[in-house]
Amino acid sequence: MKTSYFQLKGMGCAACANTIETAIQNVDGVAICHVNFSAEQATVEFDPKQTNIEQIQQAVMDAGYIAKPIEDTTSHLEDREKENREIEQKLTQKVAISAIISVFLVIGGLPMMTGLNLPLIPHWMHNPWLQLILTTPILFWSGQSFFLGAWKGLKLHQADMNTLIAVGTGAAYFYSILATFFPQFFLNQGLSADVYYESAAVIITLILLGQLLEHRARGKTSDAIKKLMGLQAKTARVIRSGEEVDIPIEAVNVGDIIRVRPGEKIPVDGELIEGNSTIDESMVTGESIPVEKHPGDEVIGATINKTGSFKFRASRVGKDTVLAQIVQLVQQAQGSKAPIQKLADQVTGWFVPVVIAIAIATFILWFNFTGNLTLAITTTVGVLIIACPCALGLATPTSVMVGTGLGAEHGILIKGADSLELAHKIETIVLDKTGTITAGKPTVTQYMTVGGTHNDHELKLLRLVAAIEQQSEHPLAEAIVQYAKAQGVNFPLPEIRNFQALAGMGVQGYISDRFVQIGTSRWMQELGIETEPLQQYQLSWESEGKTTAWIAIDGEIEGLVAISDAVKLTSKTASQALQRMGTSTSTSNLEVNLLMSKLIRSTAWLAINSSM
């Protein structure tokens, strides 16, 4: 089976989405089809042996709409954004002009509507011929799409929102034309030759205003995807024919050798082949501490190279990268259907014919009981206009798009609309600590010295440590320097000689005649430095998930530093808010094990890697 995505054009309401969905599902070989009216997209899963993209496009065209395959997400978003701006500009223009004319028509129609003689309103303002001239462009220019949509539906033997609007406003308009051209006919029947041009104009204006607001809301739902795409590097420094050349990321091929310098984004996924570095992978993993990378390790596109320069071989490019798959996951979630939306789609399918039947019955009943043709027509128009099912079919898909989009912006990836709908039944949320309840930035939490506090020994040692770490670009080194500043260490720091940063081990250098080394326990063991004096602290701190760094002066252990990701100030408030909602939270492994059976019975899972 193959899954393809299509951008749709020509939809006017949720009923149009149902029409397209039915047309595609009737194509042989199509297994699943979801049409999202808010996103104006179709997700189609089909058997390529039985059908193809061209046949699916033809089925949509036969239904009266246009489907364009989405091949490149970036260019598609750019094209859609440009098209949305043009549509919004046209809608704004129509709404502005229609609103000005409608206000004039309403003021001119007040004497007729109220039955009062209003001397402040000139007689010429409620002249039916003037109102006809002003209303006609609103109906057939501003409201052109409604009448074209209704005609399209009529040819396909279908009725939708356009049908209701066209019939409702058309009835008010053409009734008013008859009253304008043949007023005597109505007077002979004992009826008032009132006109309702302002009703038709105001209805078109209000619906256009609703479409404009809806269009703006729908335009914002793709912001999450655009932000995700913005994480990607724009160019790559590829080595070709022995030279380094900068090329667009779209031109990178699998197997290309790419160089990445400190501070740059990694353009695509690949395997490191030369050099060592530390890479900030928090974009993918949420881990605040950069990961050390050596030849043979995997690197992920859109992550940030923190320290060394290295070369890597591209293994996944374009739509195969991790970032592209995350974008695709968000798109699939936005285009998915919640269980309740299926009910809304079914209701929308038969809603329009039922409304038309009720409108006809309304006209017959009012005319039979009152004998007032004018009253019968106005009540019928009211039924047609008020009962538009647009909100019914739009509310759920728009909610799904907004929910999944906002979630993605905050690091919450929601797999589909069904998970989103069922999320209110979640009883327990298990939170990952790093980047979720923590700040995502390493800080020093403990500092211990062998010599204790005698003669300001701690501060003196910390000054030496900060002087060495100031030469390093590692985030743990930065955390130690910031801690030294907070503890009142005097700056500027002493000069360093023969500074060295050993990947995966630590840093070292000379300050005056003292040799200072700061690094891992494994490095200290390789150097033969005894760590027994502070080992109990190391074991305790590391059991809490903290990173420890040993401090050695002239080959002797002098101190130990613990570095961790500090808990956010807002985490406690967020946890309490969840508990007040009746949802329990957990982060410890013990509680996770106890709650597994409860979570398995739960109706939804949330993968949370967000700012709380």
Short mmCIF file of N, CA, C and O in Angstrom, two decimals, residues 97 101-102 104-105 124-142 173 176-177 180-181 195 197-198 201:
data_model
loop_
_atom_site.label_atom_id
_atom_site.label_comp_id
_atom_site.label_asym_id
_atom_site.label_seq_id
_atom_site.Cartn_x
_atom_site.Cartn_y
_atom_site.Cartn_z
N ILE A 97 -16.13 46.07 1.01
CA ILE A 97 -17.09 46.72 0.11
C ILE A 97 -18.52 46.32 0.45
O ILE A 97 -19.43 47.15 0.52
N ILE A 101 -21.79 48.79 1.77
CA ILE A 101 -23.07 48.83 1.06
C ILE A 101 -24.20 48.30 1.95
O ILE A 101 -25.31 48.85 1.98
N SER A 102 -23.91 47.24 2.72
CA SER A 102 -24.94 46.64 3.58
C SER A 102 -25.40 47.61 4.66
O SER A 102 -26.60 47.68 4.97
N PHE A 104 -25.44 50.82 4.43
CA PHE A 104 -26.29 51.79 3.74
C PHE A 104 -27.69 51.22 3.50
O PHE A 104 -28.70 51.89 3.73
N LEU A 105 -27.74 49.94 3.06
CA LEU A 105 -29.03 49.31 2.77
C LEU A 105 -29.86 49.12 4.04
O LEU A 105 -31.08 49.29 4.03
N TRP A 124 -34.81 58.92 -0.54
CA TRP A 124 -34.10 58.25 -1.64
C TRP A 124 -33.27 57.05 -1.17
O TRP A 124 -32.95 56.16 -1.95
N MET A 125 -32.94 57.00 0.15
CA MET A 125 -32.14 55.89 0.64
C MET A 125 -32.92 54.58 0.66
O MET A 125 -32.31 53.50 0.58
N HIS A 126 -34.25 54.63 0.77
CA HIS A 126 -35.00 53.38 0.72
C HIS A 126 -35.77 53.25 -0.60
O HIS A 126 -36.82 52.61 -0.67
N ASN A 127 -35.22 53.88 -1.65
CA ASN A 127 -35.75 53.70 -2.99
C ASN A 127 -35.40 52.29 -3.48
O ASN A 127 -34.23 51.92 -3.50
N PRO A 128 -36.39 51.45 -3.85
CA PRO A 128 -36.11 50.07 -4.23
C PRO A 128 -35.18 49.95 -5.43
O PRO A 128 -34.40 48.98 -5.52
N TRP A 129 -35.26 50.91 -6.36
CA TRP A 129 -34.39 50.82 -7.55
C TRP A 129 -32.93 51.05 -7.16
O TRP A 129 -32.03 50.37 -7.67
N LEU A 130 -32.68 51.99 -6.25
CA LEU A 130 -31.31 52.22 -5.77
C LEU A 130 -30.80 51.00 -5.01
O LEU A 130 -29.65 50.58 -5.17
N GLN A 131 -31.66 50.42 -4.18
CA GLN A 131 -31.26 49.25 -3.42
C GLN A 131 -30.96 48.06 -4.33
O GLN A 131 -30.05 47.27 -4.07
N LEU A 132 -31.71 47.94 -5.42
CA LEU A 132 -31.45 46.88 -6.39
C LEU A 132 -30.07 47.04 -7.00
O LEU A 132 -29.30 46.08 -7.12
N ILE A 133 -29.75 48.27 -7.40
CA ILE A 133 -28.45 48.55 -8.03
C ILE A 133 -27.30 48.24 -7.06
O ILE A 133 -26.27 47.68 -7.44
N LEU A 134 -27.49 48.58 -5.79
CA LEU A 134 -26.42 48.36 -4.80
C LEU A 134 -26.30 46.89 -4.40
O LEU A 134 -25.20 46.41 -4.10
N THR A 135 -27.40 46.18 -4.36
CA THR A 135 -27.38 44.78 -3.89
C THR A 135 -26.83 43.83 -4.94
O THR A 135 -26.16 42.84 -4.60
N THR A 136 -27.10 44.11 -6.21
CA THR A 136 -26.71 43.19 -7.28
C THR A 136 -25.21 42.84 -7.26
O THR A 136 -24.86 41.65 -7.34
N PRO A 137 -24.27 43.81 -7.17
CA PRO A 137 -22.84 43.42 -7.12
C PRO A 137 -22.48 42.59 -5.89
O PRO A 137 -21.57 41.76 -5.94
N ILE A 138 -23.18 42.84 -4.75
CA ILE A 138 -22.88 42.03 -3.56
C ILE A 138 -23.24 40.57 -3.82
O ILE A 138 -22.49 39.66 -3.49
N LEU A 139 -24.40 40.37 -4.42
CA LEU A 139 -24.86 39.00 -4.65
C LEU A 139 -24.01 38.27 -5.68
O LEU A 139 -23.59 37.13 -5.45
N PHE A 140 -23.75 38.93 -6.81
CA PHE A 140 -23.14 38.22 -7.94
C PHE A 140 -21.65 38.49 -8.13
O PHE A 140 -21.04 37.94 -9.04
N TRP A 141 -21.08 39.34 -7.27
CA TRP A 141 -19.62 39.48 -7.25
C TRP A 141 -19.07 38.95 -5.93
O TRP A 141 -18.31 37.98 -5.91
N SER A 142 -19.51 39.55 -4.83
CA SER A 142 -19.04 39.08 -3.53
C SER A 142 -19.51 37.65 -3.26
O SER A 142 -18.75 36.81 -2.75
N TYR A 173 -33.73 38.08 -2.84
CA TYR A 173 -33.35 39.00 -3.91
C TYR A 173 -34.40 39.03 -5.02
O TYR A 173 -34.88 40.10 -5.42
N SER A 176 -37.68 40.48 -4.06
CA SER A 176 -37.59 41.94 -4.03
C SER A 176 -37.62 42.53 -5.44
O SER A 176 -38.18 43.62 -5.65
N ILE A 177 -37.03 41.83 -6.40
CA ILE A 177 -37.08 42.31 -7.79
C ILE A 177 -38.52 42.35 -8.28
O ILE A 177 -38.95 43.32 -8.94
N THR A 180 -40.17 45.22 -6.86
CA THR A 180 -39.67 46.47 -7.46
C THR A 180 -40.30 46.72 -8.83
O THR A 180 -40.73 47.84 -9.14
N PHE A 181 -40.34 45.68 -9.66
CA PHE A 181 -40.85 45.82 -11.03
C PHE A 181 -42.39 45.80 -11.08
O PHE A 181 -42.99 46.48 -11.91
N VAL A 195 -39.47 45.33 -0.05
CA VAL A 195 -38.30 44.68 -0.64
C VAL A 195 -37.35 44.25 0.49
O VAL A 195 -37.33 44.86 1.56
N TYR A 197 -33.83 43.60 -0.05
CA TYR A 197 -32.47 43.61 -0.58
C TYR A 197 -31.44 43.60 0.54
O TYR A 197 -30.40 42.95 0.44
N GLU A 198 -31.73 44.36 1.61
CA GLU A 198 -30.75 44.44 2.70
C GLU A 198 -30.54 43.08 3.35
O GLU A 198 -29.45 42.76 3.82
N ALA A 201 -28.11 41.14 1.14
CA ALA A 201 -26.78 41.75 1.21
C ALA A 201 -26.10 41.46 2.54
O ALA A 201 -24.92 41.09 2.60
#
